[in-house]
Amino acid sequence: MRFNNGRALVIGIANYDDASRLPDAVLDDAHDLASVLQSVDYCGFPATNVQLLIDEFATLDAIRSALADLASATDPEDTAIVFFSGHGARFGSGPDETSALVPVDCRIGDLEGTTLQESELSSAIAKIAAKRVLVFIDACHAGGAGVLKSGQGQQIQLGFSEKSLQLLAQGAGRVIIASSRATETSLVLNGARNSVFTGRLLEALRGKAYTAGDGLIRVFDVFEYVSKQVRGTVPGRQHPIFKATDLEDNFPVSLYRGGTKATSNTQLPAVDLWREFHDVMADLYPGGPADQDIWVRAGGDVARIKLSGIGRADWFAAMRTLRLGGGGQDISALALLDTAIGDFPHHPGLASLKSAI
């Protein structure tokens, strides 16, 4: 399966020509996000729909060109993702403060002229025709926190201001998610491959974000998972930010495939086997998936399936959700079957299903 309407631009910069170096996790974050988006086991973006710019390839001209390419390639029904991990810079103060993304070839002597300014970035995002645009900005890493000095001796604060995030979020269907508040740093724990923020984002896209059982991961659910997990991992030290001004829809970000678990969820490929499985479960647990807590014991979450109180109807809805990859983070067709066999080890229908897998 492919999420053919998904397109993404992923940028990661750690080794700057003329600015302080950032942790290697910045590059791992970008590589891993592009890989997860493209994976048929996870998000299902067509490989050609994901562009990756790393270090020396993430020049100001290259970023401008990639944003223009993304704008020209997207249709209104697409979902477009832009991910930037690297330095951000804040210029000015008070009502005059503005922010910029710092490309690999920025020049300290001319930061304002060699960075992607907030106004230009906002204009580039506005040109993306997709009705659903999601921008991740991870631009205040602990490894490079502090200030830069321009050629005139002016101190430039690192990071990206919340005022700038709000301005970028102007427009229908546009969401900006930042890794931390402007007063915080984006943390990388000792020995970790990924930053705290992107590590949790990867988890969400790999299947840990809540889903409605429709085979899709949606934007509110991604942020809810990431925000909760980041705050729990580094209490009081980092708070992801969500900005949107005109958003009515919890829009899809990607497919929900769940990696290897997606394979387990489809261990009954034939329609007849699913129908047989449904009939057997409805006979053994006539009260539905909540009967004897069978769904929960198999690793599922009954809050993620629709229960009407009519046993067979509830089993039909639950099986459909399971086939789509929903029903809970740990449940699968095989886990459900094995749990039922544990309750009824000599049931011929369960034994027949087991032998058919």
PDB file of C-alpha atoms in Angstrom, residues 68-335:
ATOM      1  CA  ALA A  68       9.679  25.491  -5.089  1.00  0.00           C
ATOM      2  CA  ASP A  69       9.730  21.917  -6.404  1.00  0.00           C
ATOM      3  CA  LEU A  70       7.437  20.807  -3.585  1.00  0.00           C
ATOM      4  CA  ALA A  71       5.036  23.630  -4.396  1.00  0.00           C
ATOM      5  CA  SER A  72       4.955  22.765  -8.105  1.00  0.00           C
ATOM      6  CA  ALA A  73       4.479  19.037  -7.474  1.00  0.00           C
ATOM      7  CA  THR A  74       1.614  19.195  -4.973  1.00  0.00           C
ATOM      8  CA  ASP A  75      -2.089  19.081  -5.736  1.00  0.00           C
ATOM      9  CA  PRO A  76      -4.876  20.364  -3.454  1.00  0.00           C
ATOM     10  CA  GLU A  77      -5.664  16.843  -2.226  1.00  0.00           C
ATOM     11  CA  ASP A  78      -2.066  16.136  -1.184  1.00  0.00           C
ATOM     12  CA  THR A  79      -0.516  16.160   2.266  1.00  0.00           C
ATOM     13  CA  ALA A  80       2.823  17.999   2.267  1.00  0.00           C
ATOM     14  CA  ILE A  81       5.426  17.698   5.038  1.00  0.00           C
ATOM     15  CA  VAL A  82       8.450  19.941   5.539  1.00  0.00           C
ATOM     16  CA  PHE A  83      10.978  18.948   8.220  1.00  0.00           C
ATOM     17  CA  PHE A  84      13.935  21.139   9.176  1.00  0.00           C
ATOM     18  CA  SER A  85      16.535  20.197  11.758  1.00  0.00           C
ATOM     19  CA  GLY A  86      19.448  22.583  12.181  1.00  0.00           C
ATOM     20  CA  HIS A  87      20.179  26.099  13.403  1.00  0.00           C
ATOM     21  CA  GLY A  88      17.508  28.730  13.630  1.00  0.00           C
ATOM     22  CA  ALA A  89      18.326  32.390  14.176  1.00  0.00           C
ATOM     23  CA  ARG A  90      16.342  35.191  15.794  1.00  0.00           C
ATOM     24  CA  PHE A  91      16.948  38.786  14.765  1.00  0.00           C
ATOM     25  CA  GLY A  92      15.831  41.905  16.583  1.00  0.00           C
ATOM     26  CA  SER A  93      13.688  42.045  19.705  1.00  0.00           C
ATOM     27  CA  GLY A  94      10.182  42.786  20.871  1.00  0.00           C
ATOM     28  CA  PRO A  95       7.660  43.521  18.089  1.00  0.00           C
ATOM     29  CA  ASP A  96      10.501  43.707  15.539  1.00  0.00           C
ATOM     30  CA  GLU A  97      11.824  40.204  16.244  1.00  0.00           C
ATOM     31  CA  THR A  98      11.946  37.851  13.290  1.00  0.00           C
ATOM     32  CA  SER A  99      13.388  34.389  12.712  1.00  0.00           C
ATOM     33  CA  ALA A 100      15.195  32.479   9.972  1.00  0.00           C
ATOM     34  CA  LEU A 101      16.340  28.985   9.126  1.00  0.00           C
ATOM     35  CA  VAL A 102      20.107  28.728   8.761  1.00  0.00           C
ATOM     36  CA  PRO A 103      21.379  26.809   5.670  1.00  0.00           C
ATOM     37  CA  VAL A 104      24.732  25.063   5.637  1.00  0.00           C
ATOM     38  CA  ASP A 105      26.412  27.849   3.627  1.00  0.00           C
ATOM     39  CA  CYS A 106      25.340  30.769   5.787  1.00  0.00           C
ATOM     40  CA  ARG A 107      27.961  33.409   6.475  1.00  0.00           C
ATOM     41  CA  ILE A 108      28.354  34.772   9.983  1.00  0.00           C
ATOM     42  CA  GLY A 109      29.316  38.119   8.496  1.00  0.00           C
ATOM     43  CA  ASP A 110      26.008  38.307   6.650  1.00  0.00           C
ATOM     44  CA  LEU A 111      23.510  36.162   8.515  1.00  0.00           C
ATOM     45  CA  GLU A 112      20.517  38.216   7.465  1.00  0.00           C
ATOM     46  CA  GLY A 113      21.507  37.915   3.814  1.00  0.00           C
ATOM     47  CA  THR A 114      22.481  34.240   3.824  1.00  0.00           C
ATOM     48  CA  THR A 115      19.612  32.652   5.795  1.00  0.00           C
ATOM     49  CA  LEU A 116      16.059  31.735   4.846  1.00  0.00           C
ATOM     50  CA  GLN A 117      14.102  34.552   6.415  1.00  0.00           C
ATOM     51  CA  GLU A 118      10.702  34.024   8.035  1.00  0.00           C
ATOM     52  CA  SER A 119       8.903  36.073   5.372  1.00  0.00           C
ATOM     53  CA  GLU A 120      10.476  34.112   2.503  1.00  0.00           C
ATOM     54  CA  LEU A 121       9.762  30.778   4.203  1.00  0.00           C
ATOM     55  CA  SER A 122       6.160  31.771   4.824  1.00  0.00           C
ATOM     56  CA  SER A 123       5.748  32.757   1.185  1.00  0.00           C
ATOM     57  CA  ALA A 124       7.264  29.469   0.005  1.00  0.00           C
ATOM     58  CA  ILE A 125       4.916  27.456   2.225  1.00  0.00           C
ATOM     59  CA  ALA A 126       1.928  29.489   1.033  1.00  0.00           C
ATOM     60  CA  LYS A 127       2.711  28.476  -2.540  1.00  0.00           C
ATOM     61  CA  ILE A 128       2.278  24.779  -1.701  1.00  0.00           C
ATOM     62  CA  ALA A 129      -1.094  23.910  -3.203  1.00  0.00           C
ATOM     63  CA  ALA A 130      -1.836  21.052  -0.796  1.00  0.00           C
ATOM     64  CA  LYS A 131      -4.785  21.631   1.515  1.00  0.00           C
ATOM     65  CA  ARG A 132      -2.817  19.879   4.260  1.00  0.00           C
ATOM     66  CA  VAL A 133       0.646  21.249   5.047  1.00  0.00           C
ATOM     67  CA  LEU A 134       2.620  20.145   8.104  1.00  0.00           C
ATOM     68  CA  VAL A 135       5.929  21.817   8.986  1.00  0.00           C
ATOM     69  CA  PHE A 136       8.272  20.488  11.674  1.00  0.00           C
ATOM     70  CA  ILE A 137      10.959  22.877  12.935  1.00  0.00           C
ATOM     71  CA  ASP A 138      13.689  21.538  15.199  1.00  0.00           C
ATOM     72  CA  ALA A 139      15.919  24.590  15.353  1.00  0.00           C
ATOM     73  CA  CYS A 140      17.233  25.035  18.870  1.00  0.00           C
ATOM     74  CA  HIS A 141      19.464  22.091  19.686  1.00  0.00           C
ATOM     75  CA  ALA A 142      21.227  21.828  23.016  1.00  0.00           C
ATOM     76  CA  GLY A 143      24.535  21.105  21.277  1.00  0.00           C
ATOM     77  CA  GLY A 144      24.521  24.497  19.568  1.00  0.00           C
ATOM     78  CA  ALA A 145      22.500  26.666  21.939  1.00  0.00           C
ATOM     79  CA  GLY A 146      23.679  30.204  22.578  1.00  0.00           C
ATOM     80  CA  VAL A 147      24.370  33.101  20.272  1.00  0.00           C
ATOM     81  CA  LEU A 148      26.058  33.840  16.968  1.00  0.00           C
ATOM     82  CA  LYS A 149      27.752  37.137  16.223  1.00  0.00           C
ATOM     83  CA  SER A 150      27.230  38.883  12.937  1.00  0.00           C
ATOM     84  CA  GLY A 151      29.972  40.722  11.121  1.00  0.00           C
ATOM     85  CA  GLN A 152      28.879  43.928  12.827  1.00  0.00           C
ATOM     86  CA  GLY A 153      29.236  42.333  16.272  1.00  0.00           C
ATOM     87  CA  GLN A 154      25.472  42.001  16.650  1.00  0.00           C
ATOM     88  CA  GLN A 155      24.453  39.032  18.775  1.00  0.00           C
ATOM     89  CA  ILE A 156      22.008  36.728  17.032  1.00  0.00           C
ATOM     90  CA  GLN A 157      19.966  34.469  19.296  1.00  0.00           C
ATOM     91  CA  LEU A 158      19.685  30.859  18.191  1.00  0.00           C
ATOM     92  CA  GLY A 159      16.317  29.163  17.889  1.00  0.00           C
ATOM     93  CA  PHE A 160      12.987  30.086  16.333  1.00  0.00           C
ATOM     94  CA  SER A 161      10.542  32.437  18.041  1.00  0.00           C
ATOM     95  CA  GLU A 162       6.965  31.462  18.801  1.00  0.00           C
ATOM     96  CA  LYS A 163       5.792  34.670  17.159  1.00  0.00           C
ATOM     97  CA  SER A 164       7.468  33.523  13.940  1.00  0.00           C
ATOM     98  CA  LEU A 165       5.902  30.078  14.279  1.00  0.00           C
ATOM     99  CA  GLN A 166       2.492  31.696  14.554  1.00  0.00           C
ATOM    100  CA  LEU A 167       3.085  33.748  11.409  1.00  0.00           C
ATOM    101  CA  LEU A 168       4.169  30.648   9.493  1.00  0.00           C
ATOM    102  CA  ALA A 169       0.951  28.933  10.581  1.00  0.00           C
ATOM    103  CA  GLN A 170      -1.255  31.515   8.842  1.00  0.00           C
ATOM    104  CA  GLY A 171      -3.478  29.907   6.230  1.00  0.00           C
ATOM    105  CA  ALA A 172      -6.053  27.142   5.942  1.00  0.00           C
ATOM    106  CA  GLY A 173      -4.838  23.640   6.635  1.00  0.00           C
ATOM    107  CA  ARG A 174      -1.364  24.750   7.708  1.00  0.00           C
ATOM    108  CA  VAL A 175       0.185  23.324  10.895  1.00  0.00           C
ATOM    109  CA  ILE A 176       3.568  24.205  12.404  1.00  0.00           C
ATOM    110  CA  ILE A 177       5.055  21.933  15.066  1.00  0.00           C
ATOM    111  CA  ALA A 178       8.265  22.990  16.806  1.00  0.00           C
ATOM    112  CA  SER A 179      10.422  20.786  18.996  1.00  0.00           C
ATOM    113  CA  SER A 180      10.527  23.199  21.936  1.00  0.00           C
ATOM    114  CA  ARG A 181       9.663  26.614  23.243  1.00  0.00           C
ATOM    115  CA  ALA A 182      11.928  29.462  22.170  1.00  0.00           C
ATOM    116  CA  THR A 183      13.372  29.633  25.690  1.00  0.00           C
ATOM    117  CA  GLU A 184      14.252  25.914  25.678  1.00  0.00           C
ATOM    118  CA  THR A 185      16.647  23.660  23.796  1.00  0.00           C
ATOM    119  CA  SER A 186      15.912  20.575  21.736  1.00  0.00           C
ATOM    120  CA  LEU A 187      17.568  17.828  23.739  1.00  0.00           C
ATOM    121  CA  VAL A 188      19.637  14.835  22.671  1.00  0.00           C
ATOM    122  CA  LEU A 189      20.190  12.322  25.453  1.00  0.00           C
ATOM    123  CA  ASN A 190      23.627  10.755  25.863  1.00  0.00           C
ATOM    124  CA  GLY A 191      24.061   7.783  23.558  1.00  0.00           C
ATOM    125  CA  ALA A 192      20.724   8.293  21.788  1.00  0.00           C
ATOM    126  CA  ARG A 193      20.578   7.983  18.018  1.00  0.00           C
ATOM    127  CA  ASN A 194      17.801  10.553  17.710  1.00  0.00           C
ATOM    128  CA  SER A 195      16.876  13.765  19.459  1.00  0.00           C
ATOM    129  CA  VAL A 196      14.151  13.461  22.069  1.00  0.00           C
ATOM    130  CA  PHE A 197      11.659  15.236  19.815  1.00  0.00           C
ATOM    131  CA  THR A 198      12.316  13.428  16.534  1.00  0.00           C
ATOM    132  CA  GLY A 199      12.706  10.111  18.317  1.00  0.00           C
ATOM    133  CA  ARG A 200       9.146  10.451  19.579  1.00  0.00           C
ATOM    134  CA  LEU A 201       7.966  11.661  16.167  1.00  0.00           C
ATOM    135  CA  LEU A 202       9.431   8.523  14.609  1.00  0.00           C
ATOM    136  CA  GLU A 203       7.622   6.401  17.204  1.00  0.00           C
ATOM    137  CA  ALA A 204       4.346   8.115  16.361  1.00  0.00           C
ATOM    138  CA  LEU A 205       4.782   7.474  12.643  1.00  0.00           C
ATOM    139  CA  ARG A 206       5.815   3.880  13.261  1.00  0.00           C
ATOM    140  CA  GLY A 207       2.440   3.240  14.836  1.00  0.00           C
ATOM    141  CA  LYS A 208       2.373   4.463  18.426  1.00  0.00           C
ATOM    142  CA  ALA A 209       0.176   7.486  17.767  1.00  0.00           C
ATOM    143  CA  TYR A 210      -3.525   6.871  18.355  1.00  0.00           C
ATOM    144  CA  THR A 211      -5.500   5.963  15.257  1.00  0.00           C
ATOM    145  CA  ALA A 212      -9.222   5.749  14.595  1.00  0.00           C
ATOM    146  CA  GLY A 213      -8.798   2.357  12.974  1.00  0.00           C
ATOM    147  CA  ASP A 214      -9.107   3.707   9.445  1.00  0.00           C
ATOM    148  CA  GLY A 215      -5.540   2.890   8.437  1.00  0.00           C
ATOM    149  CA  LEU A 216      -4.324   6.507   8.734  1.00  0.00           C
ATOM    150  CA  ILE A 217      -2.214   8.522  11.176  1.00  0.00           C
ATOM    151  CA  ARG A 218      -3.581  12.027  11.737  1.00  0.00           C
ATOM    152  CA  VAL A 219      -2.019  15.329  12.696  1.00  0.00           C
ATOM    153  CA  PHE A 220      -3.627  15.925  16.116  1.00  0.00           C
ATOM    154  CA  ASP A 221      -2.807  12.389  17.176  1.00  0.00           C
ATOM    155  CA  VAL A 222       0.829  12.755  16.126  1.00  0.00           C
ATOM    156  CA  PHE A 223       1.235  15.919  18.181  1.00  0.00           C
ATOM    157  CA  GLU A 224      -0.632  14.499  21.169  1.00  0.00           C
ATOM    158  CA  TYR A 225       1.686  11.500  21.283  1.00  0.00           C
ATOM    159  CA  VAL A 226       4.900  13.453  20.639  1.00  0.00           C
ATOM    160  CA  SER A 227       4.082  16.197  23.127  1.00  0.00           C
ATOM    161  CA  LYS A 228       3.140  13.793  25.910  1.00  0.00           C
ATOM    162  CA  GLN A 229       6.169  11.563  25.372  1.00  0.00           C
ATOM    163  CA  VAL A 230       8.681  14.432  25.132  1.00  0.00           C
ATOM    164  CA  ARG A 231       7.359  16.045  28.292  1.00  0.00           C
ATOM    165  CA  GLY A 232       7.472  12.683  30.046  1.00  0.00           C
ATOM    166  CA  THR A 233      11.018  11.922  28.895  1.00  0.00           C
ATOM    167  CA  VAL A 234      12.543  15.249  29.992  1.00  0.00           C
ATOM    168  CA  PRO A 235      10.075  16.683  32.540  1.00  0.00           C
ATOM    169  CA  GLY A 236      10.010  20.468  32.646  1.00  0.00           C
ATOM    170  CA  ARG A 237      12.862  20.835  30.152  1.00  0.00           C
ATOM    171  CA  GLN A 238      11.225  20.654  26.717  1.00  0.00           C
ATOM    172  CA  HIS A 239       7.695  21.398  25.520  1.00  0.00           C
ATOM    173  CA  PRO A 240       6.801  20.895  21.828  1.00  0.00           C
ATOM    174  CA  ILE A 241       4.702  23.669  20.272  1.00  0.00           C
ATOM    175  CA  PHE A 242       1.656  23.354  17.990  1.00  0.00           C
ATOM    176  CA  LYS A 243       0.553  26.318  15.858  1.00  0.00           C
ATOM    177  CA  ALA A 244      -2.427  26.522  13.502  1.00  0.00           C
ATOM    178  CA  THR A 245      -4.807  29.385  12.686  1.00  0.00           C
ATOM    179  CA  ASP A 246      -7.390  27.852  10.348  1.00  0.00           C
ATOM    180  CA  LEU A 247      -7.620  24.124  10.917  1.00  0.00           C
ATOM    181  CA  GLU A 248     -10.943  22.303  11.021  1.00  0.00           C
ATOM    182  CA  ASP A 249      -9.839  18.806  10.086  1.00  0.00           C
ATOM    183  CA  ASN A 250      -7.675  16.265  11.905  1.00  0.00           C
ATOM    184  CA  PHE A 251      -6.064  15.566   8.559  1.00  0.00           C
ATOM    185  CA  PRO A 252      -4.119  12.416   7.605  1.00  0.00           C
ATOM    186  CA  VAL A 253      -0.335  12.615   7.788  1.00  0.00           C
ATOM    187  CA  SER A 254       0.451   9.137   6.487  1.00  0.00           C
ATOM    188  CA  LEU A 255      -0.687   5.554   6.338  1.00  0.00           C
ATOM    189  CA  TYR A 256      -0.821   3.542   9.548  1.00  0.00           C
ATOM    190  CA  ARG A 257       1.064   0.341   8.809  1.00  0.00           C
ATOM    191  CA  GLY A 258       2.795  -0.361  12.111  1.00  0.00           C
ATOM    192  CA  GLY A 259       5.913  -2.016  10.690  1.00  0.00           C
ATOM    193  CA  THR A 260       6.240  -5.724  11.327  1.00  0.00           C
ATOM    194  CA  LYS A 261       3.005  -5.620  13.279  1.00  0.00           C
ATOM    195  CA  ALA A 262       1.233  -4.750  10.029  1.00  0.00           C
ATOM    196  CA  THR A 263       2.299  -8.140   8.725  1.00  0.00           C
ATOM    197  CA  SER A 264       0.872  -9.799  11.821  1.00  0.00           C
ATOM    198  CA  ASN A 265      -2.376  -7.913  11.402  1.00  0.00           C
ATOM    199  CA  THR A 266      -2.832  -9.400   7.941  1.00  0.00           C
ATOM    200  CA  GLN A 267      -2.044 -12.997   8.739  1.00  0.00           C
ATOM    201  CA  LEU A 268      -5.503 -13.925   7.442  1.00  0.00           C
ATOM    202  CA  PRO A 269      -5.220 -12.739   3.837  1.00  0.00           C
ATOM    203  CA  ALA A 270      -8.289 -14.432   2.415  1.00  0.00           C
ATOM    204  CA  VAL A 271     -11.729 -12.904   2.880  1.00  0.00           C
ATOM    205  CA  ASP A 272     -13.168 -16.330   3.702  1.00  0.00           C
ATOM    206  CA  LEU A 273     -10.678 -16.794   6.537  1.00  0.00           C
ATOM    207  CA  TRP A 274     -11.600 -13.443   8.049  1.00  0.00           C
ATOM    208  CA  ARG A 275     -15.286 -14.360   7.793  1.00  0.00           C
ATOM    209  CA  GLU A 276     -14.614 -17.706   9.472  1.00  0.00           C
ATOM    210  CA  PHE A 277     -12.565 -15.993  12.183  1.00  0.00           C
ATOM    211  CA  HIS A 278     -15.422 -13.555  12.803  1.00  0.00           C
ATOM    212  CA  ASP A 279     -17.994 -16.351  13.075  1.00  0.00           C
ATOM    213  CA  VAL A 280     -15.877 -18.405  15.473  1.00  0.00           C
ATOM    214  CA  MET A 281     -15.134 -15.423  17.731  1.00  0.00           C
ATOM    215  CA  ALA A 282     -18.795 -14.364  17.757  1.00  0.00           C
ATOM    216  CA  ASP A 283     -19.785 -17.880  18.853  1.00  0.00           C
ATOM    217  CA  LEU A 284     -17.123 -18.158  21.553  1.00  0.00           C
ATOM    218  CA  TYR A 285     -17.487 -14.606  22.854  1.00  0.00           C
ATOM    219  CA  PRO A 286     -21.138 -13.712  22.160  1.00  0.00           C
ATOM    220  CA  GLY A 287     -20.883 -10.497  24.151  1.00  0.00           C
ATOM    221  CA  GLY A 288     -18.429  -9.061  21.635  1.00  0.00           C
ATOM    222  CA  PRO A 289     -14.734  -8.112  21.886  1.00  0.00           C
ATOM    223  CA  ALA A 290     -15.201  -7.013  25.523  1.00  0.00           C
ATOM    224  CA  ASP A 291     -16.509 -10.464  26.487  1.00  0.00           C
ATOM    225  CA  GLN A 292     -14.034 -11.994  28.984  1.00  0.00           C
ATOM    226  CA  ASP A 293     -11.704  -9.100  28.100  1.00  0.00           C
ATOM    227  CA  ILE A 294     -10.550 -11.070  25.058  1.00  0.00           C
ATOM    228  CA  TRP A 295      -9.647  -7.957  23.060  1.00  0.00           C
ATOM    229  CA  VAL A 296      -7.612  -6.449  25.898  1.00  0.00           C
ATOM    230  CA  ARG A 297      -5.868  -9.730  26.707  1.00  0.00           C
ATOM    231  CA  ALA A 298      -4.808  -9.987  23.066  1.00  0.00           C
ATOM    232  CA  GLY A 299      -3.102  -6.592  23.283  1.00  0.00           C
ATOM    233  CA  GLY A 300      -5.959  -4.433  22.045  1.00  0.00           C
ATOM    234  CA  ASP A 301      -7.702  -1.325  23.321  1.00  0.00           C
ATOM    235  CA  VAL A 302     -11.511  -1.459  23.368  1.00  0.00           C
ATOM    236  CA  ALA A 303     -11.584   2.344  23.323  1.00  0.00           C
ATOM    237  CA  ARG A 304     -10.314   2.152  19.743  1.00  0.00           C
ATOM    238  CA  ILE A 305     -13.183   0.036  18.417  1.00  0.00           C
ATOM    239  CA  LYS A 306     -16.837   0.935  18.142  1.00  0.00           C
ATOM    240  CA  LEU A 307     -19.057  -1.131  20.439  1.00  0.00           C
ATOM    241  CA  SER A 308     -22.828  -1.088  20.016  1.00  0.00           C
ATOM    242  CA  GLY A 309     -23.650  -3.788  22.551  1.00  0.00           C
ATOM    243  CA  ILE A 310     -24.690  -6.255  19.847  1.00  0.00           C
ATOM    244  CA  GLY A 311     -22.115  -9.032  19.935  1.00  0.00           C
ATOM    245  CA  ARG A 312     -21.941 -10.125  16.290  1.00  0.00           C
ATOM    246  CA  ALA A 313     -22.132  -6.561  14.995  1.00  0.00           C
ATOM    247  CA  ASP A 314     -19.356  -5.527  17.375  1.00  0.00           C
ATOM    248  CA  TRP A 315     -17.193  -8.391  16.156  1.00  0.00           C
ATOM    249  CA  PHE A 316     -17.767  -7.363  12.547  1.00  0.00           C
ATOM    250  CA  ALA A 317     -16.690  -3.781  13.300  1.00  0.00           C
ATOM    251  CA  ALA A 318     -13.713  -4.933  15.372  1.00  0.00           C
ATOM    252  CA  MET A 319     -12.468  -7.323  12.683  1.00  0.00           C
ATOM    253  CA  ARG A 320     -12.722  -4.598  10.057  1.00  0.00           C
ATOM    254  CA  THR A 321     -10.703  -2.266  12.294  1.00  0.00           C
ATOM    255  CA  LEU A 322      -8.118  -4.983  12.856  1.00  0.00           C
ATOM    256  CA  ARG A 323      -7.730  -5.588   9.118  1.00  0.00           C
ATOM    257  CA  LEU A 324      -7.035  -1.872   8.669  1.00  0.00           C
ATOM    258  CA  GLY A 325      -4.283  -1.959  11.306  1.00  0.00           C
ATOM    259  CA  GLY A 326      -6.260  -0.458  14.194  1.00  0.00           C
ATOM    260  CA  GLY A 327      -7.712  -1.640  17.460  1.00  0.00           C
ATOM    261  CA  GLY A 328      -4.712  -0.971  19.686  1.00  0.00           C
ATOM    262  CA  GLN A 329      -0.945  -0.773  19.483  1.00  0.00           C
ATOM    263  CA  ASP A 330      -0.196  -4.420  20.287  1.00  0.00           C
ATOM    264  CA  ILE A 331      -3.119  -6.418  18.927  1.00  0.00           C
ATOM    265  CA  SER A 332      -2.919  -8.511  15.766  1.00  0.00           C
ATOM    266  CA  ALA A 333      -5.009 -11.244  14.169  1.00  0.00           C
ATOM    267  CA  LEU A 334      -2.461 -13.816  15.311  1.00  0.00           C
ATOM    268  CA  ALA A 335      -2.406 -12.482  18.895  1.00  0.00           C
TER     269      ALA A 335
END
